[in-house]
mmCIF file of N, CA, C and O in Angstrom:
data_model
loop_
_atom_site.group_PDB
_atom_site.id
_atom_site.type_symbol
_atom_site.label_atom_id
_atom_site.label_comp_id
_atom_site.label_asym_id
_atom_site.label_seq_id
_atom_site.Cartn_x
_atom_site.Cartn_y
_atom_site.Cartn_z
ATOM 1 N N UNK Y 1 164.084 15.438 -58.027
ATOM 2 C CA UNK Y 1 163.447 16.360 -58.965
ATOM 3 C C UNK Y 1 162.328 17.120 -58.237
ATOM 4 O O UNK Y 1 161.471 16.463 -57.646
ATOM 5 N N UNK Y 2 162.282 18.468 -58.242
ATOM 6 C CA UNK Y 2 161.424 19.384 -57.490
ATOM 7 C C UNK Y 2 159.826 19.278 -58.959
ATOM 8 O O UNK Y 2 159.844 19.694 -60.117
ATOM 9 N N UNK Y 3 158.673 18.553 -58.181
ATOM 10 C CA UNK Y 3 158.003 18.713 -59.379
ATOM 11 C C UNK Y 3 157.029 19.851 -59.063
ATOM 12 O O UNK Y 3 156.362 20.366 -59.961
ATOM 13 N N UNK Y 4 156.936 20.293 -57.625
ATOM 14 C CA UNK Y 4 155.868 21.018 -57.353
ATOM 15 C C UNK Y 4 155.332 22.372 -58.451
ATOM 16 O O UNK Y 4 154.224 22.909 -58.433
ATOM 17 N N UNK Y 5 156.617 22.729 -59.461
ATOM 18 C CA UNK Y 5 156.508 23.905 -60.107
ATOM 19 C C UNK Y 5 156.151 23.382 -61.254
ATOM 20 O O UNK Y 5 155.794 24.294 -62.000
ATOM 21 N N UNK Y 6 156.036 21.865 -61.998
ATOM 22 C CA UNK Y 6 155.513 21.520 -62.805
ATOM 23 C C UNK Y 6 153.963 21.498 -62.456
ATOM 24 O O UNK Y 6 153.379 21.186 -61.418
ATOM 25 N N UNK Y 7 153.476 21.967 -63.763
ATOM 26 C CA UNK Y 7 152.321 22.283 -64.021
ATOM 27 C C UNK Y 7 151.522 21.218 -64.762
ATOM 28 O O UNK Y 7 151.893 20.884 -65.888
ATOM 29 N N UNK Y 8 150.132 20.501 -64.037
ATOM 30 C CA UNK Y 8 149.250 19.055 -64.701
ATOM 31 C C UNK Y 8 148.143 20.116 -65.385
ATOM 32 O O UNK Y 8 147.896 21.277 -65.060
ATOM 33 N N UNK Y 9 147.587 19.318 -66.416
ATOM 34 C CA UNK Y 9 146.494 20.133 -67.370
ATOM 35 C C UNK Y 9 145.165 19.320 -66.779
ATOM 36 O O UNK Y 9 144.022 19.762 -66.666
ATOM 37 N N UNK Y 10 145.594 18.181 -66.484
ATOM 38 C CA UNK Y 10 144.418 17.131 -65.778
ATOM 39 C C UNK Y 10 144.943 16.345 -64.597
ATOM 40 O O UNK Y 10 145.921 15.598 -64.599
ATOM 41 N N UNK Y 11 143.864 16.730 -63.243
ATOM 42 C CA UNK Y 11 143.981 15.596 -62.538
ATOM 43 C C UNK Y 11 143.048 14.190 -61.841
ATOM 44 O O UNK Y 11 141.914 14.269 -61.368
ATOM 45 N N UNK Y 12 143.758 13.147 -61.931
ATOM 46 C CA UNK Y 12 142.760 11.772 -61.801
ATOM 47 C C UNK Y 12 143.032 11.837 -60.332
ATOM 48 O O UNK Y 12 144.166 11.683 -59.879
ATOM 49 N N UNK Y 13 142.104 12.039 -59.684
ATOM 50 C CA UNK Y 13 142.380 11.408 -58.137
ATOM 51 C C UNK Y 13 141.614 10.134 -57.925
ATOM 52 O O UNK Y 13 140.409 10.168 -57.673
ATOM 53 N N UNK Y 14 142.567 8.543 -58.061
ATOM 54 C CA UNK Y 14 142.034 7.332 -57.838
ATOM 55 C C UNK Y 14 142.126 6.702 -56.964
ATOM 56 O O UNK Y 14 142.127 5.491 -57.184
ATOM 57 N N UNK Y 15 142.261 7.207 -55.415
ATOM 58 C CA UNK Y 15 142.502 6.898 -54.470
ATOM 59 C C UNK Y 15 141.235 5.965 -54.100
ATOM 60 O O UNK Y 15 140.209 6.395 -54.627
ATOM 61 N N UNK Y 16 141.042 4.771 -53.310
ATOM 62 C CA UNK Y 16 140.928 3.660 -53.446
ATOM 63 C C UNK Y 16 140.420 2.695 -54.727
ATOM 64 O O UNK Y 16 139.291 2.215 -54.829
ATOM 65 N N UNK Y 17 141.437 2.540 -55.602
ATOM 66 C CA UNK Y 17 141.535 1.917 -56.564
ATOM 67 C C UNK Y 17 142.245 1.343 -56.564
ATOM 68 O O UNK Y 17 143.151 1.967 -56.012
ATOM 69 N N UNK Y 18 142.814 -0.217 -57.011
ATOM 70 C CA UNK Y 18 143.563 -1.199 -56.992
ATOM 71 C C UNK Y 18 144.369 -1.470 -58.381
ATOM 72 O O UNK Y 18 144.019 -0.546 -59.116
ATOM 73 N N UNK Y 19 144.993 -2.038 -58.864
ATOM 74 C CA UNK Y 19 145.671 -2.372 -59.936
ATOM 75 C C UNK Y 19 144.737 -3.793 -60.247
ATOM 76 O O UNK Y 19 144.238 -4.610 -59.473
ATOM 77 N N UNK Y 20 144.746 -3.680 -61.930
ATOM 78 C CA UNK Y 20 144.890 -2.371 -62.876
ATOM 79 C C UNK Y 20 144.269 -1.782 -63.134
ATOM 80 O O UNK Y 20 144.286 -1.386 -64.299
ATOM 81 N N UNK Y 21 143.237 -1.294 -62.171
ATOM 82 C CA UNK Y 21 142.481 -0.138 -62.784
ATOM 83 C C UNK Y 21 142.907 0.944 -62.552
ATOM 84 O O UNK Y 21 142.218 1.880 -62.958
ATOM 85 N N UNK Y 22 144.260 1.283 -61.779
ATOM 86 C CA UNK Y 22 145.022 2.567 -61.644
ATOM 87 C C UNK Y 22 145.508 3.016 -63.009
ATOM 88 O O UNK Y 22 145.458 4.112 -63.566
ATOM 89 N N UNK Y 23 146.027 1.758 -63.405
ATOM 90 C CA UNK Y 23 146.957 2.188 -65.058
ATOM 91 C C UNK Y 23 145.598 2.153 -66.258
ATOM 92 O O UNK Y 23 145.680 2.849 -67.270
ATOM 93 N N UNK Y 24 144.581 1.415 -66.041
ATOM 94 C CA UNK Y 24 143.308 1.725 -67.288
ATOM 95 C C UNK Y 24 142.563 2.975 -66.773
ATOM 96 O O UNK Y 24 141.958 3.690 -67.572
ATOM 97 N N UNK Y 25 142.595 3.250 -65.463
ATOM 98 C CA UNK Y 25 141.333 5.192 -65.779
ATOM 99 C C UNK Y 25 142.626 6.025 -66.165
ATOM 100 O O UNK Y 25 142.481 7.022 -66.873
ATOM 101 N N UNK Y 26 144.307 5.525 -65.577
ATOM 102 C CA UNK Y 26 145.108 6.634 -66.257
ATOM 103 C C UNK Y 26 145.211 6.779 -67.568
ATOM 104 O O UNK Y 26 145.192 7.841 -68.189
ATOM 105 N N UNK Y 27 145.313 5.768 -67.961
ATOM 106 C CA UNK Y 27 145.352 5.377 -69.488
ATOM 107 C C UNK Y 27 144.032 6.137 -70.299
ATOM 108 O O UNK Y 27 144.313 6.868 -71.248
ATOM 109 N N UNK Y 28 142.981 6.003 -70.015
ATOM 110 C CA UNK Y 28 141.787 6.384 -70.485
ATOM 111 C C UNK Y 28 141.985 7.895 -70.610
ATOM 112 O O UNK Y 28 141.559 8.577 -71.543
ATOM 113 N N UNK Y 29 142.641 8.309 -69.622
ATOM 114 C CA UNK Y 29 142.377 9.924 -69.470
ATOM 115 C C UNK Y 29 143.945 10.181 -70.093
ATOM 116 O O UNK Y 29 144.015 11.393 -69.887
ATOM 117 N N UNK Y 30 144.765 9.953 -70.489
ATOM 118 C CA UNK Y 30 145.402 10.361 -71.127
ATOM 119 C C UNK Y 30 145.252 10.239 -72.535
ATOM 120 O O UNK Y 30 145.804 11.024 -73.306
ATOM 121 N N UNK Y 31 144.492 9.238 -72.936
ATOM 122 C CA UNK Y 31 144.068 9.554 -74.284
ATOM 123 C C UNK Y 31 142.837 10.198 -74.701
ATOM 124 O O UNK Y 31 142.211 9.863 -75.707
ATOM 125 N N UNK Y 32 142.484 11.186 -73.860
ATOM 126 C CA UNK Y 32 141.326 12.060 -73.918
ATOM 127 C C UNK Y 32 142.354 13.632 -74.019
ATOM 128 O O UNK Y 32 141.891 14.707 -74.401
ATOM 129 N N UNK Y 33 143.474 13.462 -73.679
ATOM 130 C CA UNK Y 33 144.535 14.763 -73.482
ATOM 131 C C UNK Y 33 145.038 14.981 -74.971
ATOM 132 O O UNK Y 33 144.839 14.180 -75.884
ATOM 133 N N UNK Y 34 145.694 16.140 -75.077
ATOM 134 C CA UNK Y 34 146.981 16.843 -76.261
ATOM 135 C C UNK Y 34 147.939 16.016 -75.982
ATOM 136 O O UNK Y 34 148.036 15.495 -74.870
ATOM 137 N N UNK Y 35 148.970 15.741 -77.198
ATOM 138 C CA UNK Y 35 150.073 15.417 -76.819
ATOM 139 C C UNK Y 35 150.912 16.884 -76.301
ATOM 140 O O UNK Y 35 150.618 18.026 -76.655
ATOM 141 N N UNK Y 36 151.854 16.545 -75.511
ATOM 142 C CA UNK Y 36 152.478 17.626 -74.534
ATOM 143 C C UNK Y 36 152.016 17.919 -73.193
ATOM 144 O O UNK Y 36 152.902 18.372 -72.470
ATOM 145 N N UNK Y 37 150.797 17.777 -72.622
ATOM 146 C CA UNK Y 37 150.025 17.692 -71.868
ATOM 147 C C UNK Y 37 150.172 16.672 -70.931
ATOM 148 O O UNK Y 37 150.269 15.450 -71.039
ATOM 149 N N UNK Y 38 150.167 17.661 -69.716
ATOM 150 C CA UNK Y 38 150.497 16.728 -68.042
ATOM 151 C C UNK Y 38 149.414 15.810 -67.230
ATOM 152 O O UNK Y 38 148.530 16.569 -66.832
ATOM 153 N N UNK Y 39 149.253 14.982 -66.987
ATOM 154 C CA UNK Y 39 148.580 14.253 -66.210
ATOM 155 C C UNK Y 39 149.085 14.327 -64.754
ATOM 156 O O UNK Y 39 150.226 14.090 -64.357
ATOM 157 N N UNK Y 40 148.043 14.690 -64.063
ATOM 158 C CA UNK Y 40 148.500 14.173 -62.097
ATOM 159 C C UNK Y 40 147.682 13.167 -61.413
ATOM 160 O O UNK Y 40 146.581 13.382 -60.906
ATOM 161 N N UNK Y 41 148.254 12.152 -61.437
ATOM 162 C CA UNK Y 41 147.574 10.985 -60.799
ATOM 163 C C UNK Y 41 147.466 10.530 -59.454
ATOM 164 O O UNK Y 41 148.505 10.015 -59.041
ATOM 165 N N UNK Y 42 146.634 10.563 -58.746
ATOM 166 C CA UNK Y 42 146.659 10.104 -57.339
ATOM 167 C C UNK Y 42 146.464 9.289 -57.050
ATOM 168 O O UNK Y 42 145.350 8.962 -57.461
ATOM 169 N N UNK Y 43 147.171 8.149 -56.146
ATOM 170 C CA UNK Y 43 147.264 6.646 -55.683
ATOM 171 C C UNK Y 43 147.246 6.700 -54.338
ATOM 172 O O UNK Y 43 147.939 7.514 -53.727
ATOM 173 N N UNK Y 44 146.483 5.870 -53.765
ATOM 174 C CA UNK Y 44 146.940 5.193 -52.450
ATOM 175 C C UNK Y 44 146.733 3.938 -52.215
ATOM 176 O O UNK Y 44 145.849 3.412 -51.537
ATOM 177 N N UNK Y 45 147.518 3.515 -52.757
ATOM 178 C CA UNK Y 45 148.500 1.895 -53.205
ATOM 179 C C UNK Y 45 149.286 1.806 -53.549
ATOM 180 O O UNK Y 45 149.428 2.126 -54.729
ATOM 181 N N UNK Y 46 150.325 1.341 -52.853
ATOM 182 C CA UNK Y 46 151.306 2.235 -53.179
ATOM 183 C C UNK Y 46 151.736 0.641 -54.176
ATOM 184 O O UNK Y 46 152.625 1.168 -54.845
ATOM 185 N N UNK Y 47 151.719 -0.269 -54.491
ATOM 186 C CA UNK Y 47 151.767 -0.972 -55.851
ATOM 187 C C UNK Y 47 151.261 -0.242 -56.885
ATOM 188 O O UNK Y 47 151.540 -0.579 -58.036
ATOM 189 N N UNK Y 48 150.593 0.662 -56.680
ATOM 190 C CA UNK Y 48 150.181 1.513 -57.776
ATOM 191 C C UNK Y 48 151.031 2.717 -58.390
ATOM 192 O O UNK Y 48 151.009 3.139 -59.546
ATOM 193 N N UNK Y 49 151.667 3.083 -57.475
ATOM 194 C CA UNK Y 49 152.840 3.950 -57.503
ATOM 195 C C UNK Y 49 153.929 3.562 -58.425
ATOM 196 O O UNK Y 49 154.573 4.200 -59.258
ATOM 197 N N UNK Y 50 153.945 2.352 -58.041
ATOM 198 C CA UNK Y 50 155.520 1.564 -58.572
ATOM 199 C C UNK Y 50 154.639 1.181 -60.288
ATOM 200 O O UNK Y 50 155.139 1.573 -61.342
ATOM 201 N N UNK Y 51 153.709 0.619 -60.255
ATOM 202 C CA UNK Y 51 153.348 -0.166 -61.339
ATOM 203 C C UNK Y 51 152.742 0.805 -62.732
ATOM 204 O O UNK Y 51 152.881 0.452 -63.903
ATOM 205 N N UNK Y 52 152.164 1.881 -62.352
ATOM 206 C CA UNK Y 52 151.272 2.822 -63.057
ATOM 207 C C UNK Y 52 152.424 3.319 -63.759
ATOM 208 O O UNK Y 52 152.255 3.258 -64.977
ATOM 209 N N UNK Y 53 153.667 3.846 -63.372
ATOM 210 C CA UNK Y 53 154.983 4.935 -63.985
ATOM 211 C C UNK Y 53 155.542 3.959 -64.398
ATOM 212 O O UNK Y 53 156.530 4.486 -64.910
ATOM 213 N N UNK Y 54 155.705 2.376 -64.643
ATOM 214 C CA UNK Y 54 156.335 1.559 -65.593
ATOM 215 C C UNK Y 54 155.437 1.102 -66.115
ATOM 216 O O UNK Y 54 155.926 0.195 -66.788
ATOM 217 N N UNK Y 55 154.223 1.114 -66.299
ATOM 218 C CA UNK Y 55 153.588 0.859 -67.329
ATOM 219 C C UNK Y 55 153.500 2.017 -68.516
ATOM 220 O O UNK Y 55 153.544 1.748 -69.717
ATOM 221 N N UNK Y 56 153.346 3.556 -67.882
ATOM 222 C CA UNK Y 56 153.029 4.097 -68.551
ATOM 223 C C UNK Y 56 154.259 4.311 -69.454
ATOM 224 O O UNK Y 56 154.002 4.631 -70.614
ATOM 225 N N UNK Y 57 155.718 4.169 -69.065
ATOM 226 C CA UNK Y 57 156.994 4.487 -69.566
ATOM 227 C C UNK Y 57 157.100 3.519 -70.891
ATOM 228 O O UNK Y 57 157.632 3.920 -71.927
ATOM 229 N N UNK Y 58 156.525 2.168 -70.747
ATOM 230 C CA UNK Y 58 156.227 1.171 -71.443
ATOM 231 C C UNK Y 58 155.073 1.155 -72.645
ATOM 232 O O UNK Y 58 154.835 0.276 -73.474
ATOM 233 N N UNK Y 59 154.335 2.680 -72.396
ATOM 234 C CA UNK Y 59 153.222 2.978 -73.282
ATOM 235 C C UNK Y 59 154.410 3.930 -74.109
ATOM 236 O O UNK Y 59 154.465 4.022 -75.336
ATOM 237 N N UNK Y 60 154.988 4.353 -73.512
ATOM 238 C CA UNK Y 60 155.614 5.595 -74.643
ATOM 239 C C UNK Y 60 155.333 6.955 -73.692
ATOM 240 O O UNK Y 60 155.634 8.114 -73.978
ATOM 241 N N UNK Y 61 154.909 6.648 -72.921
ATOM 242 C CA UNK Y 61 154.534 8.617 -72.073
ATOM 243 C C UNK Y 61 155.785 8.978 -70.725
ATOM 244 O O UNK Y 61 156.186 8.528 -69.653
ATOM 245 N N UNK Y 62 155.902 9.569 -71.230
ATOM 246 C CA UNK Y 62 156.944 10.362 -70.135
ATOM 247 C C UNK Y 62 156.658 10.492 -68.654
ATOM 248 O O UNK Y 62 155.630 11.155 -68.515
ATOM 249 N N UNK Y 63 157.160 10.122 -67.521
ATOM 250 C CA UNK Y 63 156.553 9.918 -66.338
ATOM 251 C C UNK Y 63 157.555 11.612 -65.954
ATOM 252 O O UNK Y 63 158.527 11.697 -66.705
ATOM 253 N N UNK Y 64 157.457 12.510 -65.223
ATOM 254 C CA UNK Y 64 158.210 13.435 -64.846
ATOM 255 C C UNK Y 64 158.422 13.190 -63.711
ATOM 256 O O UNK Y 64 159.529 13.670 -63.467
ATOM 257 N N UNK Y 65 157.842 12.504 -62.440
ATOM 258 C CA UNK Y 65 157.924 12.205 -61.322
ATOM 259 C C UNK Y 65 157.135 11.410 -60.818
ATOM 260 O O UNK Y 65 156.155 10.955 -61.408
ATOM 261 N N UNK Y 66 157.387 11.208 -59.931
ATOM 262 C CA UNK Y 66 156.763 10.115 -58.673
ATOM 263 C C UNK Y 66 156.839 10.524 -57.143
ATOM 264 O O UNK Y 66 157.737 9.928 -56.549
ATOM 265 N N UNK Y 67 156.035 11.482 -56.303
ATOM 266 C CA UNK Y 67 156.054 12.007 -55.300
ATOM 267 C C UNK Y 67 155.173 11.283 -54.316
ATOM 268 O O UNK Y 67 154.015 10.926 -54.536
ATOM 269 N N UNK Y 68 155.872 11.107 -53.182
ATOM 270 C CA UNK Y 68 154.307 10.533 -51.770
ATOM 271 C C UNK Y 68 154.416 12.190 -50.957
ATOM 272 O O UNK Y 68 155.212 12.938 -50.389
ATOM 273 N N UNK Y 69 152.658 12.053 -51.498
ATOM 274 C CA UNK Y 69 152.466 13.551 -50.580
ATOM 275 C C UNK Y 69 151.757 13.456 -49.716
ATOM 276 O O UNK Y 69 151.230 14.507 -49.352
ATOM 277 N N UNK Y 70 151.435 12.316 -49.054
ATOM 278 C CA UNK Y 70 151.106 11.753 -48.081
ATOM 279 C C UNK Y 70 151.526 10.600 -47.006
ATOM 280 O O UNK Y 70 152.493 9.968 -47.431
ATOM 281 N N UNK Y 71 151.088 10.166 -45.780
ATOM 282 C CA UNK Y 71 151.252 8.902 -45.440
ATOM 283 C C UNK Y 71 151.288 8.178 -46.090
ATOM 284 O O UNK Y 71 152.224 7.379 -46.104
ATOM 285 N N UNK Y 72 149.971 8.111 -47.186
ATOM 286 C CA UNK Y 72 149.279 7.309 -47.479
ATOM 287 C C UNK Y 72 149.028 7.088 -49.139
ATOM 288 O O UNK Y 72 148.806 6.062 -49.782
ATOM 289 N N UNK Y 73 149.178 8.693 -49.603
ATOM 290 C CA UNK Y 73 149.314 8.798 -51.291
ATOM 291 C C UNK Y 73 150.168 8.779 -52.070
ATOM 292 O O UNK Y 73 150.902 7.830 -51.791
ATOM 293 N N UNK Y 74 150.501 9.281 -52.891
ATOM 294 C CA UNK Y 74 151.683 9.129 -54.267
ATOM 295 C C UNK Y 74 150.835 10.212 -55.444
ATOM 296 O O UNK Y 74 149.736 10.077 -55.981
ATOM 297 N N UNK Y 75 151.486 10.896 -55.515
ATOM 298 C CA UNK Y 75 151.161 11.703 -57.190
ATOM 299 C C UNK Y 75 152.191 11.420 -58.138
ATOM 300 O O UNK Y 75 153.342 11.832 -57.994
ATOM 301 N N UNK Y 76 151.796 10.703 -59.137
ATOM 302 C CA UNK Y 76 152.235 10.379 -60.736
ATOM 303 C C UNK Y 76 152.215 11.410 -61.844
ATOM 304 O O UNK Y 76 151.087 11.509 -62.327
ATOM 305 N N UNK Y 77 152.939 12.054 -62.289
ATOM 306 C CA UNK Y 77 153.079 13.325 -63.329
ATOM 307 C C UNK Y 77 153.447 12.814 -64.360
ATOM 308 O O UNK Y 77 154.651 12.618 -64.529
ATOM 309 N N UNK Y 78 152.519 12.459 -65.322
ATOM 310 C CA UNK Y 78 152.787 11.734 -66.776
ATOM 311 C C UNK Y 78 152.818 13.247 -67.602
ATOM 312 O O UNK Y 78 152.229 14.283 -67.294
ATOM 313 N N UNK Y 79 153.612 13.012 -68.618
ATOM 314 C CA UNK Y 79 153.252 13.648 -69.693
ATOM 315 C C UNK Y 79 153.041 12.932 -71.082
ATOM 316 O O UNK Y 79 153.857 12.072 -71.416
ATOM 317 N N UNK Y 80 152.045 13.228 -71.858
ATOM 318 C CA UNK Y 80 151.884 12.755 -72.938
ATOM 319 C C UNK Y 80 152.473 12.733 -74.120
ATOM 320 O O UNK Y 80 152.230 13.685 -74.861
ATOM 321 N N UNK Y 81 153.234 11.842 -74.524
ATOM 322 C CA UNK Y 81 154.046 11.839 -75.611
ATOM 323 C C UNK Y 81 153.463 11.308 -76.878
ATOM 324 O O UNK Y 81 153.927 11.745 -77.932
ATOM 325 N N UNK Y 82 152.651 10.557 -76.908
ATOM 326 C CA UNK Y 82 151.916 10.154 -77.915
ATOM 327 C C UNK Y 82 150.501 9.676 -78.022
ATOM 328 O O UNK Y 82 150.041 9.349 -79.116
#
């Protein structure tokens, strides 16, 4: 999935942050959002990668992708469904 042309309304950059506080500041800031509204999350942990987009799928929010745009990072593209 090409997400680069998807468009985030907010982005969390939580790069050195550990689990779970990757999935509670995402969490936090998505319920500060519209429903319909994109989240871009930045990780470098990459357990955070894997764990943050099944948790959030498990909240009810739409993950659109999962990209490493780095060595070292990962961007998470939630959208808010509820």
């Amino acid at each position: 999935m090409e997400t680069k042309a998807i468009k985030h309304d907010r982005e969390l950059d939580i790069r050195g942050d550990i689990c779970p506080f990757t999935f509670v500041k995402s969490k936090l800031a998505l319920e500060q959002m519209e429903v319909g509204q994109v989240l871009r999350v930045i990780v470098d942990y990459k357990p955070s990668a894997e764990s943050v987009p099944k948790s959030m799928k498990e909240e009810g929010q739409e993950v659109l992708g999962v990209n490493q745009i780095s060595e070292n990072s990962w961007e998470i593209l939630i959208r808010k469904v509820r």
